[in-house]
Amino acid sequence: MANPTPQNFSGAAAKATIEASRSREQLGRDLAALFMSAPATFDPVALRRLGQAGLRSFAAALGVSAPTPPSPVAEAKKQTVSEDETNWKHQESRIVQFQVVGAFYGAIAGLTAIVAVSLLSALLS
């Protein structure tokens, strides 16, 4: 047996993936035929192992139009943010909770000091 190389592994993995997808599609068609012939005995749990390709072939065999999945390029475009949005996110600053609480306590302490000084000046005069 030859030593596996990354190229051999990648090729074998690609072939296995294609073969698995084709077998799921065939299984989907077979399950659709079973469903059409004997719907009372059909077990819907069998649909779980079909995957996307198998479910599409199952639906196509039944004459139902199945939605096609979005392309990876379209998904990548949705997830890509523009440069302006990215720059704005870096410029955005958030007020940390302790800063708000500290400002509130500082304002209360300042008002208390003003009231105390005015009461002392009223008592002493």
PDB file of C-alpha atoms in Angstrom:
ATOM      1  CA  MET A   1       0.000   0.000   0.000  1.00  0.00           C
ATOM      2  CA  ALA A   2       1.407   3.396  -0.995  1.00  0.00           C
ATOM      3  CA  ASN A   3       1.887   6.180   1.482  1.00  0.00           C
ATOM      4  CA  PRO A   4      -1.057   8.585   1.362  1.00  0.00           C
ATOM      5  CA  THR A   5      -0.291  12.077   0.157  1.00  0.00           C
ATOM      6  CA  PRO A   6      -2.442  15.174   0.604  1.00  0.00           C
ATOM      7  CA  GLN A   7      -3.347  15.115  -3.099  1.00  0.00           C
ATOM      8  CA  ASN A   8      -4.440  11.472  -2.911  1.00  0.00           C
ATOM      9  CA  PHE A   9      -6.438  12.163   0.234  1.00  0.00           C
ATOM     10  CA  SER A  10      -8.134  15.232  -1.231  1.00  0.00           C
ATOM     11  CA  GLY A  11      -9.045  13.347  -4.385  1.00  0.00           C
ATOM     12  CA  ALA A  12     -10.354  10.358  -2.445  1.00  0.00           C
ATOM     13  CA  ALA A  13     -12.337  12.618  -0.134  1.00  0.00           C
ATOM     14  CA  ALA A  14     -13.863  14.475  -3.082  1.00  0.00           C
ATOM     15  CA  LYS A  15     -14.821  11.205  -4.769  1.00  0.00           C
ATOM     16  CA  ALA A  16     -16.340   9.886  -1.544  1.00  0.00           C
ATOM     17  CA  THR A  17     -18.335  13.085  -1.058  1.00  0.00           C
ATOM     18  CA  ILE A  18     -19.685  12.947  -4.603  1.00  0.00           C
ATOM     19  CA  GLU A  19     -20.537   9.255  -4.235  1.00  0.00           C
ATOM     20  CA  ALA A  20     -22.301   9.874  -0.913  1.00  0.00           C
ATOM     21  CA  SER A  21     -24.325  12.712  -2.437  1.00  0.00           C
ATOM     22  CA  ARG A  22     -25.348  10.530  -5.387  1.00  0.00           C
ATOM     23  CA  SER A  23     -26.340   7.670  -3.100  1.00  0.00           C
ATOM     24  CA  ARG A  24     -28.439  10.044  -0.965  1.00  0.00           C
ATOM     25  CA  GLU A  25     -30.149  11.287  -4.117  1.00  0.00           C
ATOM     26  CA  GLN A  26     -30.860   7.701  -5.183  1.00  0.00           C
ATOM     27  CA  LEU A  27     -32.122   6.867  -1.698  1.00  0.00           C
ATOM     28  CA  GLY A  28     -34.410   9.915  -1.879  1.00  0.00           C
ATOM     29  CA  ARG A  29     -35.856   8.685  -5.178  1.00  0.00           C
ATOM     30  CA  ASP A  30     -36.298   5.189  -3.747  1.00  0.00           C
ATOM     31  CA  LEU A  31     -38.068   6.536  -0.668  1.00  0.00           C
ATOM     32  CA  ALA A  32     -40.326   8.661  -2.886  1.00  0.00           C
ATOM     33  CA  ALA A  33     -41.275   5.561  -4.875  1.00  0.00           C
ATOM     34  CA  LEU A  34     -41.989   3.715  -1.629  1.00  0.00           C
ATOM     35  CA  PHE A  35     -44.080   6.649  -0.409  1.00  0.00           C
ATOM     36  CA  MET A  36     -46.062   6.724  -3.651  1.00  0.00           C
ATOM     37  CA  SER A  37     -46.684   2.968  -3.618  1.00  0.00           C
ATOM     38  CA  ALA A  38     -47.553   2.501   0.078  1.00  0.00           C
ATOM     39  CA  PRO A  39     -48.034   5.792   1.941  1.00  0.00           C
ATOM     40  CA  ALA A  40     -49.571   4.073   4.982  1.00  0.00           C
ATOM     41  CA  THR A  41     -46.437   2.067   5.685  1.00  0.00           C
ATOM     42  CA  PHE A  42     -43.962   4.864   4.920  1.00  0.00           C
ATOM     43  CA  ASP A  43     -41.722   5.792   7.851  1.00  0.00           C
ATOM     44  CA  PRO A  44     -40.909   9.546   7.741  1.00  0.00           C
ATOM     45  CA  VAL A  45     -37.964   9.011  10.099  1.00  0.00           C
ATOM     46  CA  ALA A  46     -36.111   7.579   7.090  1.00  0.00           C
ATOM     47  CA  LEU A  47     -35.985  11.104   5.617  1.00  0.00           C
ATOM     48  CA  ARG A  48     -33.602  12.270   8.334  1.00  0.00           C
ATOM     49  CA  ARG A  49     -30.579  10.543   6.831  1.00  0.00           C
ATOM     50  CA  LEU A  50     -31.073  11.961   3.328  1.00  0.00           C
ATOM     51  CA  GLY A  51     -29.425  15.346   3.738  1.00  0.00           C
ATOM     52  CA  GLN A  52     -30.155  18.297   1.443  1.00  0.00           C
ATOM     53  CA  ALA A  53     -29.465  16.522  -1.839  1.00  0.00           C
ATOM     54  CA  GLY A  54     -31.564  13.512  -0.873  1.00  0.00           C
ATOM     55  CA  LEU A  55     -34.486  15.632   0.289  1.00  0.00           C
ATOM     56  CA  ARG A  56     -34.372  17.610  -2.958  1.00  0.00           C
ATOM     57  CA  SER A  57     -34.460  14.391  -4.995  1.00  0.00           C
ATOM     58  CA  PHE A  58     -37.284  13.054  -2.767  1.00  0.00           C
ATOM     59  CA  ALA A  59     -39.315  16.215  -3.371  1.00  0.00           C
ATOM     60  CA  ALA A  60     -38.519  16.225  -7.098  1.00  0.00           C
ATOM     61  CA  ALA A  61     -39.599  12.600  -7.431  1.00  0.00           C
ATOM     62  CA  LEU A  62     -42.904  13.523  -5.793  1.00  0.00           C
ATOM     63  CA  GLY A  63     -43.330  16.470  -8.158  1.00  0.00           C
ATOM     64  CA  VAL A  64     -42.856  19.106  -5.463  1.00  0.00           C
ATOM     65  CA  SER A  65     -40.571  22.014  -6.200  1.00  0.00           C
ATOM     66  CA  ALA A  66     -37.956  22.210  -3.484  1.00  0.00           C
ATOM     67  CA  PRO A  67     -36.208  25.515  -2.874  1.00  0.00           C
ATOM     68  CA  THR A  68     -32.578  25.556  -3.866  1.00  0.00           C
ATOM     69  CA  PRO A  69     -30.101  26.522  -1.184  1.00  0.00           C
ATOM     70  CA  PRO A  70     -28.422  29.910  -1.519  1.00  0.00           C
ATOM     71  CA  SER A  71     -25.028  29.861  -3.126  1.00  0.00           C
ATOM     72  CA  PRO A  72     -21.993  30.245  -0.870  1.00  0.00           C
ATOM     73  CA  VAL A  73     -21.061  33.429  -2.751  1.00  0.00           C
ATOM     74  CA  ALA A  74     -24.425  35.031  -1.928  1.00  0.00           C
ATOM     75  CA  GLU A  75     -24.072  34.032   1.711  1.00  0.00           C
ATOM     76  CA  ALA A  76     -20.577  35.524   1.842  1.00  0.00           C
ATOM     77  CA  LYS A  77     -21.849  38.799   0.376  1.00  0.00           C
ATOM     78  CA  LYS A  78     -24.555  38.969   3.053  1.00  0.00           C
ATOM     79  CA  GLN A  79     -22.000  38.464   5.790  1.00  0.00           C
ATOM     80  CA  THR A  80     -19.505  40.951   4.384  1.00  0.00           C
ATOM     81  CA  VAL A  81     -19.686  44.378   5.987  1.00  0.00           C
ATOM     82  CA  SER A  82     -18.673  47.482   4.167  1.00  0.00           C
ATOM     83  CA  GLU A  83     -15.502  49.307   5.158  1.00  0.00           C
ATOM     84  CA  ASP A  84     -17.474  52.340   6.364  1.00  0.00           C
ATOM     85  CA  GLU A  85     -19.495  50.198   8.771  1.00  0.00           C
ATOM     86  CA  THR A  86     -16.343  48.571  10.071  1.00  0.00           C
ATOM     87  CA  ASN A  87     -14.678  51.960  10.618  1.00  0.00           C
ATOM     88  CA  TRP A  88     -17.756  53.270  12.398  1.00  0.00           C
ATOM     89  CA  LYS A  89     -17.743  50.290  14.729  1.00  0.00           C
ATOM     90  CA  HIS A  90     -14.162  51.095  15.725  1.00  0.00           C
ATOM     91  CA  GLN A  91     -15.047  54.722  16.430  1.00  0.00           C
ATOM     92  CA  GLU A  92     -18.100  53.883  18.495  1.00  0.00           C
ATOM     93  CA  SER A  93     -17.523  54.124  22.214  1.00  0.00           C
ATOM     94  CA  ARG A  94     -19.757  52.694  24.861  1.00  0.00           C
ATOM     95  CA  ILE A  95     -20.257  54.141  28.294  1.00  0.00           C
ATOM     96  CA  VAL A  96     -19.265  51.579  30.854  1.00  0.00           C
ATOM     97  CA  GLN A  97     -21.785  51.006  33.646  1.00  0.00           C
ATOM     98  CA  PHE A  98     -19.438  52.059  36.443  1.00  0.00           C
ATOM     99  CA  GLN A  99     -18.876  55.423  34.736  1.00  0.00           C
ATOM    100  CA  VAL A 100     -22.601  56.153  34.780  1.00  0.00           C
ATOM    101  CA  VAL A 101     -22.931  55.103  38.419  1.00  0.00           C
ATOM    102  CA  GLY A 102     -19.865  57.142  39.371  1.00  0.00           C
ATOM    103  CA  ALA A 103     -21.250  60.257  37.667  1.00  0.00           C
ATOM    104  CA  PHE A 104     -24.572  59.791  39.474  1.00  0.00           C
ATOM    105  CA  TYR A 105     -22.910  59.417  42.895  1.00  0.00           C
ATOM    106  CA  GLY A 106     -20.677  62.414  42.161  1.00  0.00           C
ATOM    107  CA  ALA A 107     -23.687  64.571  41.350  1.00  0.00           C
ATOM    108  CA  ILE A 108     -25.436  63.488  44.551  1.00  0.00           C
ATOM    109  CA  ALA A 109     -22.293  64.204  46.606  1.00  0.00           C
ATOM    110  CA  GLY A 110     -21.982  67.646  45.026  1.00  0.00           C
ATOM    111  CA  LEU A 111     -25.627  68.509  45.716  1.00  0.00           C
ATOM    112  CA  THR A 112     -25.261  67.242  49.302  1.00  0.00           C
ATOM    113  CA  ALA A 113     -22.201  69.462  49.806  1.00  0.00           C
ATOM    114  CA  ILE A 114     -24.088  72.512  48.456  1.00  0.00           C
ATOM    115  CA  VAL A 115     -27.048  71.840  50.753  1.00  0.00           C
ATOM    116  CA  ALA A 116     -24.757  71.298  53.760  1.00  0.00           C
ATOM    117  CA  VAL A 117     -22.844  74.538  53.126  1.00  0.00           C
ATOM    118  CA  SER A 118     -26.051  76.524  52.665  1.00  0.00           C
ATOM    119  CA  LEU A 119     -27.524  75.083  55.896  1.00  0.00           C
ATOM    120  CA  LEU A 120     -24.333  75.844  57.835  1.00  0.00           C
ATOM    121  CA  SER A 121     -24.207  79.385  56.486  1.00  0.00           C
ATOM    122  CA  ALA A 122     -27.889  79.887  57.401  1.00  0.00           C
ATOM    123  CA  LEU A 123     -27.302  78.546  60.950  1.00  0.00           C
ATOM    124  CA  LEU A 124     -24.154  80.580  61.538  1.00  0.00           C
ATOM    125  CA  SER A 125     -25.478  83.896  60.288  1.00  0.00           C
TER     126      SER A 125
END
